[in-house]
Amino acid sequence: MNFSLQLNHSCRRAALLLMLVALGLCTAAAQASIESLYDNYVSSSGAARIEAQKKLVKLLADEQYIDPDYVNNQKQQEAVMCYGMAEYYSEANDYNKTKAMAQKALQLLNKHNNSITSDIYGMLGIAEHRKGNFAASIKNLEEAYRIDLAIKDNERLSSDLNNLAGVYLASNDPQSAKYYILKGIDVERHIGRSDKLAIRLGMASEIFMKLHDSEQALKYAQEAYRLDQSGGRPGKAAVRLVQMAAVYMEAHDYAQAKQALKQALPQLEKDKNFNSLSIAYAQMGDIALYHGNNAQAAQYYNQSLAMCRTTGNRYIEDRAERGLWKALRESDPTAALSHLERHSELADSMYRDELAQQLSNFQAKYKTAELELKNNEMKHRSKVALVIFILVVLLLVTGIGAMSFALKQKSKAHTMIKKIEEMRTNFFTNITHEFRTPLTVILGATSRLQRGELAAGETPASLYEMITRQGRSLLTLINQLLDISKVKSSIGHPDWRRGNIVTFTRMLVATHQEWAKAKHIDIQFASKENDIEMDFVPDYVRKVINNLLSNSIKYTPNHGSIYVTLARSGTDLRVRVADTGRGIDPEELPHIFDAFYQGANNTEHVGTGVGLALVKQIVTSMHGEIEVSSQLGQGTVFTILQSLRQAGHKNMQPLDTTAPLPAEPAHPLLEESDIVLPQGLANADDNSRTAPLVLIVEDDRDVAYYIGAQLQQRYSLRYASDGNEGLVLAQELMPDLVITDLMMHGCDGFELCQKMHESEALNHIPIIILTAKTADEDRIRGISAGADYYMTKPFNSEELAVRVDHLIEQRRLLRKKYSQAMIQDKASDVQLSKYDRDFINKLADLVHAQMPKGNVDVETIASRLCMSTKQLRSKVMTITGQNPNAYILQLRMNKARRLLASTQAPIGDIAMQCGFDDSAYFSRVFKQLFKTTPSQYRKSQ
């Protein structure tokens, strides 16, 4: 019987290989003709090009790449050809060319809402799906769905819903997939196509399997099977049997699963359904392995691998490789190791793909008409309820108004005092941060120059330049604060002059030309009149124009434009400064003139938030008005309206336009984006590092440079410019320590600490906070958020280095101590932090729960802990000093030692309890680890 079975498998495999060769020969001629005609079309012109186009369209229709009805569409013949070529490349799995041809077809069609446009969007969605771009896939499939809704094509709507469900299922969002597939099933039941309904039901079975609802999954698979069986579609019915087998195996009903697969395999082989065959053979291998028939399991897994190398299904290939490792590890350890290595490669590859999928996955924008109707009904009810609520509130307010008026008056003064105190506190907090940050760099760089300690690639000139840059930043801030004070003060006497404002403004604009030219920005000045006499304060006008132009240049990308225009408006002068920059978020517009306000999206350029506040103060002091309008991605316009004549200022001196302008830098010394980190301080490839990794999260590049210079000799360094980027890098790199600033845009240092503290994957990483905030409540808040040290700026560089060394050395000693205790089965005696102890206990409980099932590999454990394998490896190594495989094996062996010492159970039973299905293999591992066999250990106890 064994010889017959092996012969049957060998013949079957040979037949399948012959099928593959035959299939390739049948399609090769058609492919060559299509590609030859397309090359002829591209290289020809005129009548020859049109003739080649007609022949190509006809061949594409004959080979069923396009609907024959499209061939007669003369007006859109080129678009039809591009669509057909896109289908051809899609069949050839060349999705880049598919995308290019489909987009060209859409341009030729000009986005008409018709069936061919819908088909092209659907094909683009499938192509993006195959490339792993799930966001783009969903966008295109939704566009196809929208068109089909408009043209009321239920058959295409059903296909759109099925495709959307498939993309959401692949992107690990089964709940969204469930919504779309159930809608697709409803549409298909209405249409009455049993073959398409069976496909939708099969998809539903896979989705409910993902949702761990085996009952519903089996129900849909069985219904799909009955439809395909009664409809005379034996090939499709065989696919349904494979889906049913998956559900049976999930419920551990291997007998039913094996029966379904044996019924399906002959038909799948006949139909050359290689993808379903690869799944079915892998399932048969799993069943054989479960029953201990390793030789038969290896045969099935090898057959599955042969199919996978044809279809390119990495998930089933990974499953087969893992199965072969288990099946061969006793009979052929060398081959088993080879399959284990391939399994690891595939697992890592799929993990990276799944991570990219999660990052690109997002919810669909469009909802069905039914949901929109329900939404409108809910809005209507909400409006009615709101009206009733408002009436009730008005009655209550009227009744208690008199009583509350006195209390409000009493608390009003208290509220104002509290608000003023809060504004004062915020002012000093922000201004302290702006002073301490450059002082940290200046004092640190000066100290290093005195000691002669220079980092790799660093020169005294670069440190002098950095000190000068930070010093001028301080001077500019102080001057602006003094300007605000002068403008507010009633003591100052502005120097009012009368003169030609056009000439004066043109000179101011000219001083910015060099800076703008360096950034390839075009500044244009225009005025309808060359001579506009006006009363103004020259110093005030200079500060206003300088600040507005500096902002425009700062936030306008290279090759942009800035326009300064002057014009009379009755008795006023209208000044407009417009740019083509990034624009301002509508939510930020009301606050941009507030002192120290910095927009949430302003992550590239960091300023003090004083400049525009000064502009507002100056314009108001001259009895003028300033307005701002902006659109994201298009630009910003500042408009100032100022009276040409100032009442109460008589006998003004004329303006001397020949005198040089006051010496004030019109722009910063150097943009932060122009600062280049020296060699050794740039972000390097993490794979090449051997030293402990320190992640520096700091929005000031000079400060980041200064911190990195202290640590680069002993540690690998990575940099992040804000908390959000720092959190992403921490999750990706799993650093040994994080140093973070406190006051940053977006996610600040407190929030970063809190998020890392709450993350089970990251809460073991030590954190040092560097900040200008010195209040006790800030220090307590930082430590409560998870920081290990809290250092104020300007900080001592030696203290920082010592604290970094201490934290990392502390972790190293703890790992060593825990590793030694683990070998002696006394790990519970080692004092760990609450979070480390909770994680270790959770990990140990999970491993012990998985032992009887035999499924204690790292991938399974990481998945149950909701971690990636890299995160689990880093966290276990950091705490225990062992990699996850070694730690899990130690847990299993320690349990075995306890059972051997405390019970008289057979060694085979103890092996099973510890996750070993082979007692001989268990004994070998036990002896290798403890230098004695299980039976000898039991006697010694």
XYZ file of C-alpha atoms in Angstrom, residues 66-440:
375
model
C -11.666 43.177 -23.339
C -15.408 42.925 -23.863
C -16.168 42.372 -27.606
C -18.815 45.115 -27.357
C -16.017 47.649 -26.850
C -14.398 46.823 -30.220
C -17.007 48.788 -32.185
C -16.541 51.899 -30.045
C -14.700 53.924 -32.730
C -14.674 57.239 -30.803
C -12.777 55.700 -27.903
C -10.715 53.124 -29.834
C -7.348 54.214 -28.392
C -8.743 54.210 -24.857
C -10.160 50.716 -25.441
C -6.735 49.559 -26.667
C -5.000 50.971 -23.562
C -7.623 49.293 -21.370
C -7.038 45.955 -23.128
C -3.259 46.252 -22.714
C -3.780 47.039 -19.028
C -5.801 43.806 -18.718
C -3.046 41.939 -20.578
C -0.324 43.215 -18.241
C -2.547 42.462 -15.254
C -2.810 38.834 -16.397
C 1.003 38.808 -16.711
C 1.303 40.139 -13.115
C 3.147 43.275 -14.335
C 1.185 45.719 -12.208
C 3.375 48.765 -12.891
C 2.568 48.554 -16.617
C -1.062 47.741 -15.734
C -1.286 50.962 -13.767
C 0.408 53.061 -16.491
C -1.876 51.791 -19.284
C -5.019 52.089 -17.164
C -4.228 55.693 -16.223
C -3.597 56.515 -19.883
C -6.979 55.009 -20.765
C -8.662 57.157 -18.094
C -7.058 60.312 -19.517
C -8.366 59.460 -23.000
C -11.848 58.738 -21.630
C -11.804 62.014 -19.661
C -13.452 60.242 -16.688
C -16.831 59.579 -18.298
C -19.276 57.782 -16.024
C -19.703 54.642 -18.119
C -19.064 50.915 -17.827
C -15.576 50.942 -19.360
C -14.471 53.689 -16.957
C -15.820 51.620 -14.077
C -13.938 48.553 -15.356
C -10.680 50.515 -15.534
C -11.018 51.833 -11.985
C -11.802 48.314 -10.807
C -8.707 46.976 -12.550
C -6.568 49.776 -11.038
C -7.921 48.845 -7.621
C -6.965 45.199 -8.109
C -3.492 46.159 -9.412
C -2.832 48.400 -6.394
C -4.086 45.549 -4.186
C -1.539 43.165 -5.719
C 1.220 45.756 -5.118
C 0.181 46.102 -1.462
C -1.007 49.731 -1.837
C -4.295 49.264 -0.016
C -5.195 52.940 0.368
C -4.858 53.509 -3.400
C -6.699 50.244 -4.075
C -9.691 51.263 -1.959
C -9.763 54.734 -3.555
C -9.989 53.277 -7.088
C -12.503 50.590 -6.143
C -14.706 53.214 -4.475
C -14.578 55.298 -7.650
C -15.773 52.256 -9.632
C -18.509 51.739 -7.033
C -19.596 55.396 -7.336
C -19.828 55.150 -11.150
C -21.800 51.917 -11.002
C -24.205 53.481 -8.507
C -24.712 56.395 -10.909
C -25.359 54.167 -13.952
C -27.378 51.700 -11.805
C -25.398 48.634 -12.919
C -26.159 46.058 -10.198
C -23.893 43.404 -11.669
C -20.851 45.657 -11.516
C -21.942 46.921 -8.081
C -21.837 43.338 -6.828
C -18.308 42.937 -8.207
C -17.210 46.249 -6.652
C -18.490 45.217 -3.227
C -16.726 41.840 -3.494
C -13.439 43.532 -4.477
C -13.689 46.045 -1.619
C -14.324 43.206 0.816
C -11.254 41.386 -0.501
C -8.986 44.420 -0.068
C -10.192 45.087 3.474
C -9.724 41.401 4.342
C -6.158 41.469 2.992
C -5.421 44.652 4.960
C -6.487 43.032 8.264
C -9.771 44.920 8.568
C -12.330 42.064 8.579
C -15.097 44.227 10.085
C -15.111 46.553 7.053
C -14.790 43.509 4.779
C -17.868 41.990 6.466
C -19.902 45.155 5.783
C -19.128 45.155 2.051
C -19.499 41.414 1.442
C -22.909 41.255 3.155
C -24.065 44.143 0.907
C -22.658 42.240 -2.087
C -24.553 39.094 -1.095
C -27.810 41.090 -0.826
C -27.261 42.577 -4.308
C -26.411 39.179 -5.781
C -29.492 37.498 -4.254
C -31.569 40.240 -5.904
C -29.916 39.651 -9.287
C -30.258 35.866 -9.028
C -26.874 34.738 -10.470
C -26.033 31.532 -8.602
C -22.406 31.423 -9.814
C -21.601 34.964 -8.604
C -23.573 34.433 -5.398
C -21.422 31.364 -4.660
C -18.282 33.514 -5.072
C -19.634 36.132 -2.657
C -20.576 33.423 -0.155
C -17.076 31.925 -0.415
C -15.562 35.335 0.326
C -17.925 35.699 3.303
C -16.730 32.326 4.625
C -13.106 33.534 4.602
C -14.056 36.830 6.289
C -15.980 35.134 9.104
C -13.025 32.767 9.576
C -10.882 35.860 10.136
C -13.478 37.083 12.647
C -13.258 33.687 14.452
C -16.947 32.963 13.776
C -16.609 29.332 12.622
C -20.347 28.712 12.636
C -21.108 31.492 10.160
C -18.030 30.669 8.084
C -19.173 27.036 7.678
C -22.727 28.144 6.897
C -21.638 30.371 3.997
C -19.125 27.816 2.644
C -21.769 25.060 2.643
C -24.311 27.266 0.861
C -21.692 28.214 -1.757
C -20.862 24.531 -2.243
C -24.518 23.601 -2.776
C -24.948 26.391 -5.349
C -21.844 25.382 -7.327
C -22.691 21.689 -7.115
C -26.297 22.137 -8.308
C -25.204 24.662 -10.940
C -22.855 22.184 -12.647
C -19.634 23.928 -11.597
C -17.529 21.098 -10.142
C -14.329 23.171 -10.172
C -15.866 25.900 -8.054
C -17.506 23.305 -5.806
C -14.036 21.835 -5.142
C -12.814 25.300 -4.040
C -15.742 25.502 -1.602
C -14.747 22.113 -0.175
C -11.277 23.509 0.533
C -12.893 26.482 2.348
C -15.091 24.070 4.345
C -12.003 22.016 5.258
C -10.361 25.165 6.683
C -13.388 25.720 8.933
C -13.391 22.069 10.060
C -9.684 22.280 10.901
C -10.257 25.448 12.922
C -12.790 23.428 14.962
C -10.267 20.480 15.220
C -12.620 18.221 13.234
C -9.832 16.664 11.162
C -11.904 13.710 9.962
C -14.452 15.981 8.250
C -11.657 18.161 6.881
C -9.821 15.172 5.375
C -13.024 13.854 3.790
C -13.745 17.253 2.176
C -10.178 17.529 0.835
C -10.120 14.015 -0.621
C -13.320 14.899 -2.467
C -11.870 18.170 -3.753
C -8.344 17.142 -4.823
C -9.150 15.166 -8.036
C -11.244 18.014 -9.419
C -8.670 20.674 -8.507
C -5.935 18.678 -10.243
C -8.130 18.232 -13.291
C -8.841 21.979 -13.458
C -5.187 22.890 -12.824
C -6.315 25.201 -9.998
C -2.811 25.601 -8.633
C -3.638 28.155 -5.920
C -6.389 26.017 -4.359
C -4.237 22.914 -4.824
C -1.397 24.515 -2.847
C -3.835 25.268 0.001
C -5.413 21.779 -0.097
C -2.047 19.965 -0.070
C -0.884 22.118 2.860
C -4.093 21.261 4.737
C -3.574 17.540 4.040
C -0.032 17.916 5.335
C -1.327 19.535 8.541
C -3.779 16.663 9.059
C -1.096 14.015 8.479
C 1.270 15.827 10.844
C -1.449 15.999 13.492
C -1.873 12.203 13.288
C 1.913 11.633 13.524
C 2.366 10.473 9.907
C 5.432 12.604 9.193
C 6.425 10.894 5.930
C 3.007 11.402 4.384
C 2.901 14.980 5.715
C 6.239 15.716 4.005
C 4.868 14.422 0.669
C 1.840 16.701 0.857
C 3.897 19.722 1.888
C 6.278 19.163 -1.037
C 3.296 19.046 -3.414
C 2.047 22.296 -1.881
C 5.455 23.906 -2.409
C 5.442 22.888 -6.080
C 2.146 24.717 -6.535
C 3.306 27.767 -4.529
C 6.321 28.273 -6.771
C 3.858 28.538 -9.671
C 1.305 30.824 -8.013
C 3.726 32.844 -5.855
C 1.517 32.451 -2.752
C 4.025 33.228 0.009
C 1.566 32.580 2.852
C 0.943 28.985 1.785
C 4.640 28.542 0.934
C 5.498 29.664 4.462
C 2.947 27.211 5.848
C 4.424 24.339 3.798
C 8.031 25.216 4.731
C 7.114 25.284 8.414
C 5.322 21.961 8.063
C 8.318 20.369 6.349
C 10.534 21.534 9.177
C 8.322 19.773 11.697
C 7.898 16.653 9.542
C 11.616 16.190 8.779
C 13.367 17.354 11.948
C 13.719 13.750 13.203
C 14.300 11.838 9.962
C 16.392 14.433 8.071
C 17.658 17.249 10.382
C 19.732 18.885 7.622
C 16.763 19.239 5.280
C 14.587 20.325 8.211
C 17.031 23.131 9.038
C 16.943 24.316 5.402
C 13.143 24.492 5.488
C 13.238 26.280 8.853
C 15.564 28.952 7.417
C 13.262 29.458 4.416
C 10.293 29.676 6.787
C 12.071 32.421 8.778
C 12.847 34.384 5.589
C 9.231 34.197 4.447
C 7.919 35.122 7.910
C 10.140 38.231 8.053
C 9.142 39.234 4.509
C 5.443 38.833 5.225
C 5.784 40.757 8.486
C 7.269 43.726 6.621
C 4.482 43.540 4.032
C 1.796 43.326 6.714
C 3.284 46.358 8.480
C 3.154 48.351 5.227
C -0.413 47.177 4.723
C -1.428 48.398 8.177
C 0.174 51.800 7.503
C -1.661 52.183 4.153
C -5.059 50.863 5.350
C -7.822 53.458 5.908
C -11.612 53.489 6.036
C -13.674 53.998 2.849
C -14.943 57.522 2.173
C -18.179 56.624 0.479
C -21.243 55.069 2.132
C -24.292 53.551 0.498
C -27.473 55.477 -0.212
C -29.223 53.462 2.508
C -26.714 54.585 5.164
C -26.957 58.191 3.966
C -30.750 58.047 4.312
C -30.444 56.749 7.870
C -27.904 59.461 8.610
C -30.269 62.159 7.321
C -33.086 60.753 9.455
C -30.853 60.836 12.514
C -29.870 64.440 11.739
C -33.536 65.410 11.438
C -34.329 63.810 14.785
C -31.314 65.492 16.332
C -32.500 68.901 15.086
C -35.969 68.387 16.575
C -34.418 67.287 19.865
C -32.062 70.292 19.771
C -34.949 72.750 19.286
C -36.824 71.244 22.240
C -33.669 71.313 24.339
C -32.997 74.982 23.477
C -36.550 75.967 24.464
C -36.194 74.211 27.803
C -32.804 75.803 28.417
C -34.156 79.286 27.581
C -36.940 78.858 30.117
C -34.492 77.726 32.770
C -32.076 80.550 32.013
C -34.864 83.110 32.237
C -35.907 81.721 35.609
C -32.488 81.700 37.225
C -30.944 84.670 35.376
C -31.552 87.160 38.148
C -30.112 84.818 40.794
C -26.967 84.038 38.851
C -26.164 87.631 37.819
C -24.783 88.575 41.223
C -22.688 85.422 41.441
C -21.268 86.025 37.971
C -20.257 89.559 38.831
C -18.519 88.299 41.938
C -16.598 85.576 40.115
C -15.775 87.728 37.087
C -12.946 89.526 38.813
C -11.563 86.236 40.130
C -11.680 84.721 36.619
C -9.879 87.706 35.102
C -7.141 87.508 37.722
C -6.768 83.790 37.109
C -6.622 84.337 33.343
C -3.991 87.060 33.657
C -1.936 84.823 35.931
C -2.208 81.969 33.451
C -1.136 84.229 30.560
C 1.801 85.503 32.601
C 2.876 81.946 33.499
C 2.638 80.795 29.888
C 4.607 83.819 28.720
C 7.492 83.206 31.096
C 7.427 79.441 30.455
C 7.723 79.948 26.705
C 10.271 82.723 26.846
C 12.384 80.686 29.293
C 12.389 77.801 26.831
C 13.459 80.154 24.023
C 16.345 81.460 26.173
C 17.497 78.142 27.660
C 17.698 76.247 24.364
C 20.341 78.491 22.707
C 22.107 78.930 26.052
C 22.460 75.131 26.292
